Amino acid sequence: MSKDQEYNMQTQAGYDQPPPGYGQPQPGYGQPQPGYGQPQPGYGQPQPGYGQQYVASSTQVVLSQPAANTTIITTAIPKPQSYLALSILVMLCCNLIFGLIALIFSIMSDSDYSAGDHEGARSKGRVALWLNVAGIIISVILIIVIIILYTVVFATAGVYIG
C-alpha cells in the first residue's frame, strides 16, 4: 500500500476532522494584519559608503568532561613547643629575669609559627626552653648557696635568727 492510498484511507475514516466541540476556526484568525509583515522603508537597504555588509556566523561547541576525582593530601606540620606555661611559671616562681626573657621567646615562637616560619618557631621554642632550664638551675643553686651561707656563717657566729 502506498502512502497516498494510506492518506486517502485516513481522510475517509475522519482522521483529519477536528474533534467534536471545537467547531470551525473563528473568522479573522490566520488572516494577515494590515501593516505587519511589510518591510519598513530604509531598512535592509545597503547604506552608501560602508561597502559590503558581512554576516558573521560562528558555531561554538562546548564540551564538558566529568570532573576527575582528585584527592589532595596535605600533612600539617605539628606546632612546635613554645614552653609558654613553663616560662610564666619560671618568671613568677623562680627567676624573674630568665623567666621574662623566656616568655618573650615563647611569644616570638608562637608568632613565627602563625607566620609560617616553622623552623624559626622551633628554634625560638628551644631557646625559651633553655632559658627556663637555666633560670630554674640558677635559682636552685642560689637557694642552696643561701642555705649554706646561712647555716655556716650564722651558726659559727653564734647568732640565732628565729
CSV table of N, CA and C in Angstrom, one decimal:
chain,number,residue,atom,x,y,z
A,1,MET,N,0.8,-1.2,0.0
A,1,MET,CA,0.0,0.0,0.0
A,1,MET,C,0.9,1.2,0.0
A,2,SER,N,0.6,2.2,-0.9
A,2,SER,CA,1.4,3.4,-1.0
A,2,SER,C,1.0,4.4,0.1
A,3,LYS,N,1.8,5.4,0.2
A,3,LYS,CA,1.5,6.5,1.2
A,3,LYS,C,0.2,7.3,0.8
A,4,ASP,N,0.0,7.5,-0.5
A,4,ASP,CA,-1.2,8.2,-0.9
A,4,ASP,C,-2.4,7.4,-0.6
A,5,GLN,N,-2.4,6.1,-0.8
A,5,GLN,CA,-3.6,5.3,-0.5
A,5,GLN,C,-3.8,5.3,1.0
A,6,GLU,N,-2.7,5.3,1.8
A,6,GLU,CA,-2.9,5.3,3.2
A,6,GLU,C,-3.5,6.6,3.7
A,7,TYR,N,-3.1,7.7,3.1
A,7,TYR,CA,-3.6,9.1,3.4
A,7,TYR,C,-5.1,9.1,3.1
A,8,ASN,N,-5.5,8.6,1.9
A,8,ASN,CA,-6.9,8.7,1.5
A,8,ASN,C,-7.7,7.8,2.4
A,9,MET,N,-7.2,6.7,2.9
A,9,MET,CA,-8.0,5.9,3.8
A,9,MET,C,-8.2,6.6,5.2
A,10,GLN,N,-7.1,7.4,5.6
A,10,GLN,CA,-7.3,8.1,6.9
A,10,GLN,C,-8.2,9.2,6.7
A,11,THR,N,-8.2,10.0,5.6
A,11,THR,CA,-9.2,11.1,5.5
A,11,THR,C,-10.6,10.6,5.3
A,12,GLN,N,-10.8,9.4,4.7
A,12,GLN,CA,-12.1,8.8,4.6
A,12,GLN,C,-12.6,8.4,6.0
A,13,ALA,N,-11.7,7.9,6.8
A,13,ALA,CA,-12.1,7.5,8.1
A,13,ALA,C,-12.3,8.6,9.1
A,14,GLY,N,-12.0,9.9,8.7
A,14,GLY,CA,-12.3,11.0,9.5
A,14,GLY,C,-11.2,11.4,10.4
A,15,TYR,N,-10.0,11.0,10.1
A,15,TYR,CA,-8.8,11.4,11.0
A,15,TYR,C,-8.4,12.8,10.9
A,16,ASP,N,-8.7,13.5,9.7
A,16,ASP,CA,-8.3,14.9,9.6
A,16,ASP,C,-9.4,15.8,10.0
A,17,GLN,N,-10.5,15.3,10.6
A,17,GLN,CA,-11.6,16.2,11.0
A,17,GLN,C,-11.3,16.7,12.4
A,18,PRO,N,-11.6,17.9,12.8
A,18,PRO,CA,-11.4,18.4,14.2
A,18,PRO,C,-12.3,17.6,15.1
A,19,PRO,N,-11.9,17.4,16.3
A,19,PRO,CA,-12.7,16.7,17.3
A,19,PRO,C,-14.0,17.4,17.5
A,20,PRO,N,-15.1,16.7,17.9
A,20,PRO,CA,-16.4,17.4,18.1
A,20,PRO,C,-16.3,18.4,19.3
A,21,GLY,N,-16.9,19.5,19.2
A,21,GLY,CA,-16.9,20.5,20.3
A,21,GLY,C,-16.0,21.7,20.0
A,22,TYR,N,-15.1,21.5,19.1
A,22,TYR,CA,-14.1,22.6,18.8
A,22,TYR,C,-14.7,23.5,17.7
A,23,GLY,N,-15.6,23.1,16.9
A,23,GLY,CA,-16.2,24.0,15.9
A,23,GLY,C,-15.2,24.4,14.8
A,24,GLN,N,-15.7,25.4,14.1
A,24,GLN,CA,-14.9,25.9,13.0
A,24,GLN,C,-14.0,27.0,13.5
A,25,PRO,N,-12.9,27.2,12.7
A,25,PRO,CA,-12.0,28.3,13.2
A,25,PRO,C,-12.8,29.7,13.1
A,26,GLN,N,-12.4,30.6,14.0
A,26,GLN,CA,-13.1,31.8,14.1
A,26,GLN,C,-12.6,32.7,13.0
A,27,PRO,N,-13.5,33.6,12.5
A,27,PRO,CA,-13.1,34.4,11.4
A,27,PRO,C,-12.1,35.5,11.8
A,28,GLY,N,-11.2,35.8,11.0
A,28,GLY,CA,-10.2,36.8,11.4
A,28,GLY,C,-8.9,36.2,11.8
A,29,TYR,N,-8.9,35.0,12.3
A,29,TYR,CA,-7.6,34.3,12.7
A,29,TYR,C,-7.0,33.8,11.5
A,30,GLY,N,-5.7,33.9,11.4
A,30,GLY,CA,-4.9,33.4,10.3
A,30,GLY,C,-4.8,34.3,9.1
A,31,GLN,N,-5.6,35.5,9.2
A,31,GLN,CA,-5.5,36.4,8.1
A,31,GLN,C,-4.4,37.4,8.4
A,32,PRO,N,-3.6,37.9,7.4
A,32,PRO,CA,-2.6,38.8,7.6
A,32,PRO,C,-3.1,40.2,8.1
A,33,GLN,N,-2.5,40.8,9.1
A,33,GLN,CA,-2.9,42.1,9.6
A,33,GLN,C,-2.4,43.1,8.7
A,34,PRO,N,-3.1,44.2,8.5
A,34,PRO,CA,-2.5,45.3,7.7
A,34,PRO,C,-1.4,46.0,8.4
A,35,GLY,N,-0.3,46.2,7.7
A,35,GLY,CA,0.9,46.9,8.2
A,35,GLY,C,1.9,46.0,8.8
A,36,TYR,N,1.5,44.7,9.0
A,36,TYR,CA,2.5,43.8,9.6
A,36,TYR,C,3.0,42.9,8.5
A,37,GLY,N,4.3,42.6,8.5
A,37,GLY,CA,4.9,41.8,7.5
A,37,GLY,C,5.5,42.5,6.3
A,38,GLN,N,5.2,43.8,6.1
A,38,GLN,CA,5.8,44.5,5.1
A,38,GLN,C,7.1,45.2,5.6
A,39,PRO,N,8.1,45.2,4.8
A,39,PRO,CA,9.4,45.8,5.2
A,39,PRO,C,9.2,47.3,5.3
A,40,GLN,N,9.8,47.9,6.4
A,40,GLN,CA,9.8,49.3,6.6
A,40,GLN,C,10.7,50.0,5.6
A,41,PRO,N,10.4,51.2,5.2
A,41,PRO,CA,11.2,51.9,4.2
A,41,PRO,C,12.6,52.2,4.8
A,42,GLY,N,13.7,52.0,4.1
A,42,GLY,CA,15.0,52.4,4.6
A,42,GLY,C,15.7,51.2,5.3
A,43,TYR,N,15.0,50.2,5.8
A,43,TYR,CA,15.6,49.1,6.5
A,43,TYR,C,16.0,48.0,5.5
A,44,GLY,N,17.1,47.4,5.7
A,44,GLY,CA,17.5,46.3,4.8
A,44,GLY,C,18.2,46.7,3.6
A,45,GLN,N,18.3,48.0,3.3
A,45,GLN,CA,19.0,48.5,2.2
A,45,GLN,C,20.4,48.8,2.5
A,46,PRO,N,21.4,48.5,1.6
A,46,PRO,CA,22.8,48.8,1.9
A,46,PRO,C,23.0,50.3,2.0
A,47,GLN,N,23.7,50.7,3.0
A,47,GLN,CA,24.0,52.2,3.1
A,47,GLN,C,25.2,52.5,2.3
A,48,PRO,N,25.1,53.7,1.7
A,48,PRO,CA,26.3,54.1,0.9
A,48,PRO,C,27.5,54.4,1.7
A,49,GLY,N,28.6,54.1,1.2
A,49,GLY,CA,29.9,54.4,1.9
A,49,GLY,C,30.4,53.3,2.9
A,50,TYR,N,29.6,52.3,3.1
A,50,TYR,CA,30.0,51.3,4.0
A,50,TYR,C,30.5,50.0,3.3
A,51,GLY,N,30.4,49.9,2.1
A,51,GLY,CA,30.9,48.8,1.3
A,51,GLY,C,29.9,47.6,1.6
A,52,GLN,N,30.5,46.4,1.5
A,52,GLN,CA,29.6,45.2,1.6
A,52,GLN,C,29.4,45.0,3.1
A,53,GLN,N,28.2,44.4,3.3
A,53,GLN,CA,27.9,44.0,4.7
A,53,GLN,C,28.2,42.5,4.8
A,54,TYR,N,28.9,42.2,5.9
A,54,TYR,CA,29.2,40.8,6.1
A,54,TYR,C,28.4,40.3,7.3
A,55,VAL,N,27.9,39.1,7.1
A,55,VAL,CA,27.2,38.4,8.1
A,55,VAL,C,28.1,37.3,8.7
A,56,ALA,N,28.4,37.5,9.9
A,56,ALA,CA,29.3,36.5,10.5
A,56,ALA,C,28.5,35.5,11.2
A,57,SER,N,28.8,34.3,10.9
A,57,SER,CA,28.1,33.2,11.7
A,57,SER,C,29.2,32.3,12.3
A,58,SER,N,29.0,32.0,13.5
A,58,SER,CA,30.0,31.2,14.2
A,58,SER,C,29.3,30.1,14.9
A,59,THR,N,29.9,29.0,15.0
A,59,THR,CA,29.4,27.9,15.8
A,59,THR,C,30.4,27.6,16.9
A,60,GLN,N,29.8,27.6,18.1
A,60,GLN,CA,30.7,27.4,19.3
A,60,GLN,C,30.3,26.1,19.9
A,61,VAL,N,31.2,25.2,20.0
A,61,VAL,CA,30.9,23.9,20.6
A,61,VAL,C,31.6,23.8,21.9
A,62,VAL,N,30.8,23.5,23.0
A,62,VAL,CA,31.3,23.4,24.3
A,62,VAL,C,31.3,22.0,24.7
A,63,LEU,N,32.4,21.4,25.0
A,63,LEU,CA,32.5,20.1,25.5
A,63,LEU,C,32.7,20.1,27.0
A,64,SER,N,32.0,19.4,27.8
A,64,SER,CA,32.4,19.3,29.2
A,64,SER,C,32.7,17.9,29.5
A,65,GLN,N,33.7,17.8,30.3
A,65,GLN,CA,34.2,16.5,30.7
A,65,GLN,C,33.9,16.3,32.2
A,66,PRO,N,33.6,15.1,32.6
A,66,PRO,CA,33.3,14.9,34.0
A,66,PRO,C,34.6,15.3,34.8
A,67,ALA,N,34.3,15.8,36.0
A,67,ALA,CA,35.5,16.2,36.8
A,67,ALA,C,36.2,15.0,37.3
A,68,ALA,N,37.5,15.1,37.3
A,68,ALA,CA,38.3,14.0,37.8
A,68,ALA,C,38.3,13.9,39.3
A,69,ASN,N,38.3,12.8,39.8
A,69,ASN,CA,38.3,12.6,41.3
A,69,ASN,C,39.8,12.8,41.7
A,70,THR,N,40.0,14.0,42.3
A,70,THR,CA,41.4,14.3,42.7
A,70,THR,C,41.4,14.4,44.3
A,71,THR,N,42.3,13.7,44.9
A,71,THR,CA,42.4,13.8,46.3
A,71,THR,C,43.7,14.4,46.6
A,72,ILE,N,43.6,15.5,47.4
A,72,ILE,CA,44.8,16.2,47.8
A,72,ILE,C,45.1,15.9,49.3
A,73,ILE,N,46.2,15.4,49.6
A,73,ILE,CA,46.6,15.1,51.0
A,73,ILE,C,47.6,16.0,51.4
A,74,THR,N,47.3,16.8,52.4
A,74,THR,CA,48.3,17.7,53.0
A,74,THR,C,48.6,17.3,54.4
A,75,THR,N,49.9,17.2,54.7
A,75,THR,CA,50.3,16.9,56.0
A,75,THR,C,50.6,18.1,56.8
A,76,ALA,N,49.9,18.3,57.8
A,76,ALA,CA,50.1,19.5,58.6
A,76,ALA,C,51.4,19.4,59.5
A,77,ILE,N,52.2,20.4,59.5
A,77,ILE,CA,53.4,20.3,60.3
A,77,ILE,C,52.9,20.6,61.7
A,78,PRO,N,53.2,19.7,62.7
A,78,PRO,CA,52.8,20.0,64.1
A,78,PRO,C,53.4,21.2,64.6
A,79,LYS,N,52.7,21.9,65.5
A,79,LYS,CA,53.2,23.1,66.1
A,79,LYS,C,54.3,22.8,67.1
A,80,PRO,N,55.4,23.4,67.0
A,80,PRO,CA,56.5,23.1,68.0
A,80,PRO,C,56.2,23.7,69.3
A,81,GLN,N,56.7,23.1,70.3
A,81,GLN,CA,56.5,23.6,71.7
A,81,GLN,C,57.1,25.0,71.9
A,82,SER,N,56.3,25.9,72.5
A,82,SER,CA,56.8,27.2,72.7
A,82,SER,C,57.2,27.4,74.2
A,83,TYR,N,56.7,26.5,75.1
A,83,TYR,CA,57.0,26.5,76.5
A,83,TYR,C,56.5,27.7,77.2
A,84,LEU,N,55.3,28.2,76.8
A,84,LEU,CA,54.8,29.4,77.3
A,84,LEU,C,54.4,29.3,78.8
A,85,ALA,N,53.8,28.2,79.2
A,85,ALA,CA,53.3,27.9,80.5
A,85,ALA,C,54.6,27.8,81.5
A,86,LEU,N,55.6,27.1,81.0
A,86,LEU,CA,56.8,27.0,81.8
A,86,LEU,C,57.5,28.3,82.0
A,87,SER,N,57.5,29.1,81.0
A,87,SER,CA,58.1,30.5,81.1
A,87,SER,C,57.4,31.3,82.1
A,88,ILE,N,56.0,31.2,82.1
A,88,ILE,CA,55.3,32.0,83.1
A,88,ILE,C,55.6,31.5,84.5
A,89,LEU,N,55.6,30.2,84.6
A,89,LEU,CA,55.9,29.6,85.9
A,89,LEU,C,57.3,30.0,86.5
A,90,VAL,N,58.3,29.9,85.6
A,90,VAL,CA,59.7,30.3,86.0
A,90,VAL,C,59.7,31.8,86.3
A,91,MET,N,59.0,32.6,85.6
A,91,MET,CA,59.0,34.0,85.8
A,91,MET,C,58.4,34.4,87.1
A,92,LEU,N,57.3,33.7,87.5
A,92,LEU,CA,56.6,34.0,88.7
A,92,LEU,C,57.2,33.4,90.0
A,93,CYS,N,57.8,32.1,89.8
A,93,CYS,CA,58.2,31.4,91.0
A,93,CYS,C,59.7,31.3,91.2
A,94,CYS,N,60.5,31.3,90.1
A,94,CYS,CA,61.9,31.0,90.3
A,94,CYS,C,62.8,32.2,90.0
A,95,ASN,N,62.8,32.7,88.8
A,95,ASN,CA,63.8,33.6,88.4
A,95,ASN,C,63.1,34.6,87.4
A,96,LEU,N,62.9,35.8,87.9
A,96,LEU,CA,62.1,36.8,87.1
A,96,LEU,C,62.8,37.2,85.8
A,97,ILE,N,64.2,37.4,85.9
A,97,ILE,CA,64.9,37.8,84.7
A,97,ILE,C,64.9,36.7,83.6
A,98,PHE,N,65.3,35.5,83.9
A,98,PHE,CA,65.3,34.4,82.9
A,98,PHE,C,63.9,34.1,82.5
A,99,GLY,N,62.9,34.1,83.4
A,99,GLY,CA,61.6,33.8,83.1
A,99,GLY,C,61.0,34.8,82.1
A,100,LEU,N,61.3,36.1,82.3
A,100,LEU,CA,60.7,37.1,81.4
A,100,LEU,C,61.4,37.0,80.0
A,101,ILE,N,62.7,36.8,79.9
A,101,ILE,CA,63.3,36.6,78.6
A,101,ILE,C,62.7,35.3,77.9
A,102,ALA,N,62.6,34.2,78.7
A,102,ALA,CA,62.0,33.0,78.1
A,102,ALA,C,60.6,33.2,77.7
A,103,LEU,N,59.8,34.1,78.4
A,103,LEU,CA,58.4,34.4,78.0
A,103,LEU,C,58.4,35.1,76.6
A,104,ILE,N,59.3,36.0,76.5
A,104,ILE,CA,59.4,36.8,75.2
A,104,ILE,C,59.7,35.8,74.0
A,105,PHE,N,60.7,34.9,74.2
A,105,PHE,CA,61.0,33.9,73.2
A,105,PHE,C,59.8,33.0,72.9
A,106,SER,N,59.1,32.6,73.9
A,106,SER,CA,57.9,31.8,73.7
A,106,SER,C,56.8,32.5,72.9
A,107,ILE,N,56.6,33.7,73.1
A,107,ILE,CA,55.6,34.5,72.3
A,107,ILE,C,56.2,34.7,70.9
A,108,MET,N,57.5,34.9,70.7
A,108,MET,CA,58.0,35.0,69.4
A,108,MET,C,57.9,33.7,68.6
A,109,SER,N,58.0,32.6,69.4
A,109,SER,CA,57.9,31.2,68.7
A,109,SER,C,56.5,31.0,68.2
A,110,ASP,N,55.5,31.4,69.0
A,110,ASP,CA,54.1,31.3,68.6
A,110,ASP,C,53.8,32.2,67.3
A,111,SER,N,54.3,33.4,67.3
A,111,SER,CA,54.1,34.3,66.2
A,111,SER,C,54.8,33.8,64.9
A,112,ASP,N,56.0,33.2,65.1
A,112,ASP,CA,56.7,32.7,63.9
A,112,ASP,C,55.9,31.5,63.3
A,113,TYR,N,55.3,30.7,64.2
A,113,TYR,CA,54.5,29.6,63.6
A,113,TYR,C,53.3,30.1,62.9
A,114,SER,N,52.7,31.1,63.4
A,114,SER,CA,51.5,31.7,62.8
A,114,SER,C,51.9,32.3,61.5
A,115,ALA,N,53.1,32.8,61.3
A,115,ALA,CA,53.5,33.4,60.1
A,115,ALA,C,54.0,32.4,59.1
A,116,GLY,N,54.1,31.1,59.5
A,116,GLY,CA,54.5,30.1,58.6
A,116,GLY,C,56.0,29.7,58.7
A,117,ASP,N,56.7,30.4,59.6
A,117,ASP,CA,58.2,30.1,59.7
A,117,ASP,C,58.3,29.0,60.8
A,118,HIS,N,58.2,27.7,60.3
A,118,HIS,CA,58.2,26.6,61.3
A,118,HIS,C,59.5,26.4,61.9
A,119,GLU,N,60.6,26.6,61.1
A,119,GLU,CA,61.9,26.4,61.7
A,119,GLU,C,62.3,27.5,62.7
A,120,GLY,N,61.9,28.7,62.4
A,120,GLY,CA,62.1,29.8,63.3
A,120,GLY,C,61.4,29.6,64.6
A,121,ALA,N,60.1,29.1,64.5
A,121,ALA,CA,59.3,28.8,65.7
A,121,ALA,C,60.0,27.7,66.6
A,122,ARG,N,60.5,26.7,65.9
A,122,ARG,CA,61.2,25.6,66.6
A,122,ARG,C,62.4,26.1,67.3
A,123,SER,N,63.2,26.9,66.6
A,123,SER,CA,64.5,27.3,67.3
A,123,SER,C,64.2,28.3,68.4
A,124,LYS,N,63.2,29.2,68.3
A,124,LYS,CA,62.9,30.1,69.4
A,124,LYS,C,62.2,29.4,70.6
A,125,GLY,N,61.5,28.3,70.3
A,125,GLY,CA,61.0,27.5,71.4
A,125,GLY,C,62.1,26.8,72.1
A,126,ARG,N,63.1,26.3,71.4
A,126,ARG,CA,64.3,25.7,72.1
A,126,ARG,C,65.0,26.7,73.0
A,127,VAL,N,65.2,27.9,72.5
A,127,VAL,CA,65.8,29.0,73.3
A,127,VAL,C,65.0,29.3,74.5
A,128,ALA,N,63.7,29.3,74.4
A,128,ALA,CA,62.8,29.5,75.6
A,128,ALA,C,63.0,28.4,76.6
A,129,LEU,N,63.1,27.2,76.1
A,129,LEU,CA,63.3,26.0,77.0
A,129,LEU,C,64.6,26.1,77.7
A,130,TRP,N,65.7,26.4,77.0
A,130,TRP,CA,67.0,26.5,77.7
A,130,TRP,C,67.0,27.7,78.7
A,131,LEU,N,66.4,28.8,78.3
A,131,LEU,CA,66.3,29.9,79.3
A,131,LEU,C,65.6,29.5,80.6
A,132,ASN,N,64.5,28.8,80.4
A,132,ASN,CA,63.7,28.3,81.6
A,132,ASN,C,64.5,27.3,82.4
A,133,VAL,N,65.2,26.4,81.8
A,133,VAL,CA,66.1,25.5,82.5
A,133,VAL,C,67.2,26.2,83.2
A,134,ALA,N,67.8,27.2,82.5
A,134,ALA,CA,68.9,28.0,83.2
A,134,ALA,C,68.3,28.8,84.4
A,135,GLY,N,67.1,29.3,84.2
A,135,GLY,CA,66.5,30.1,85.3
A,135,GLY,C,66.2,29.2,86.5
A,136,ILE,N,65.7,28.0,86.3
A,136,ILE,CA,65.5,27.0,87.4
A,136,ILE,C,66.8,26.6,88.0
A,137,ILE,N,67.8,26.3,87.2
A,137,ILE,CA,69.1,25.8,87.8
A,137,ILE,C,69.7,26.9,88.6
A,138,ILE,N,69.7,28.1,88.1
A,138,ILE,CA,70.4,29.2,88.8
A,138,ILE,C,69.6,29.5,90.1
A,139,SER,N,68.3,29.4,90.0
A,139,SER,CA,67.5,29.6,91.3
A,139,SER,C,67.8,28.6,92.3
A,140,VAL,N,67.8,27.3,91.9
A,140,VAL,CA,68.1,26.2,92.8
A,140,VAL,C,69.5,26.4,93.4
A,141,ILE,N,70.5,26.7,92.6
A,141,ILE,CA,71.9,26.9,93.1
A,141,ILE,C,71.9,28.1,94.1
A,142,LEU,N,71.2,29.1,93.7
A,142,LEU,CA,71.2,30.3,94.6
A,142,LEU,C,70.5,30.0,95.9
A,143,ILE,N,69.5,29.2,95.9
A,143,ILE,CA,68.8,28.8,97.2
A,143,ILE,C,69.8,27.9,98.0
A,144,ILE,N,70.5,27.0,97.4
A,144,ILE,CA,71.4,26.1,98.1
A,144,ILE,C,72.5,27.0,98.7
A,145,VAL,N,73.1,27.9,97.9
A,145,VAL,CA,74.2,28.8,98.4
A,145,VAL,C,73.7,29.6,99.6
A,146,ILE,N,72.5,30.1,99.6
A,146,ILE,CA,72.0,30.9,100.7
A,146,ILE,C,71.8,30.1,101.9
A,147,ILE,N,71.3,28.8,101.7
A,147,ILE,CA,71.1,28.0,102.9
A,147,ILE,C,72.4,27.6,103.5
A,148,ILE,N,73.4,27.3,102.7
A,148,ILE,CA,74.8,27.0,103.2
A,148,ILE,C,75.4,28.2,103.9
A,149,LEU,N,75.3,29.3,103.3
A,149,LEU,CA,75.8,30.6,103.9
A,149,LEU,C,75.1,30.9,105.2
A,150,TYR,N,73.8,30.7,105.2
A,150,TYR,CA,73.1,31.0,106.4
A,150,TYR,C,73.5,30.0,107.6
A,151,THR,N,73.6,28.7,107.2
A,151,THR,CA,74.0,27.8,108.3
A,151,THR,C,75.4,28.0,108.7
A,152,VAL,N,76.3,28.2,107.8
A,152,VAL,CA,77.8,28.3,108.1
A,152,VAL,C,78.1,29.6,108.8
A,153,VAL,N,77.7,30.7,108.2
A,153,VAL,CA,78.1,32.0,108.8
A,153,VAL,C,77.3,32.3,110.1
A,154,PHE,N,76.1,32.1,110.1
A,154,PHE,CA,75.3,32.5,111.3
A,154,PHE,C,75.5,31.4,112.4
A,155,ALA,N,75.8,30.2,112.1
A,155,ALA,CA,76.0,29.1,113.1
A,155,ALA,C,77.3,29.3,113.8
A,156,THR,N,78.3,29.7,113.0
A,156,THR,CA,79.7,29.9,113.6
A,156,THR,C,79.7,31.2,114.4
A,157,ALA,N,78.9,32.2,114.0
A,157,ALA,CA,78.9,33.4,114.7
A,157,ALA,C,78.1,33.4,116.0
A,158,GLY,N,77.3,32.3,116.1
A,158,GLY,CA,76.5,32.2,117.3
A,158,GLY,C,75.2,33.0,117.3
A,159,VAL,N,74.9,33.5,116.2
A,159,VAL,CA,73.7,34.3,116.1
A,159,VAL,C,72.5,33.4,115.7
A,160,TYR,N,71.5,33.5,116.4
A,160,TYR,CA,70.3,32.7,116.1
A,160,TYR,C,69.2,33.6,115.7
A,161,ILE,N,68.7,33.4,114.4
A,161,ILE,CA,67.6,34.2,113.9
A,161,ILE,C,66.4,33.3,113.9
A,162,GLY,N,65.4,33.7,114.6
A,162,GLY,CA,64.3,32.8,114.6
A,162,GLY,C,63.2,33.2,115.4
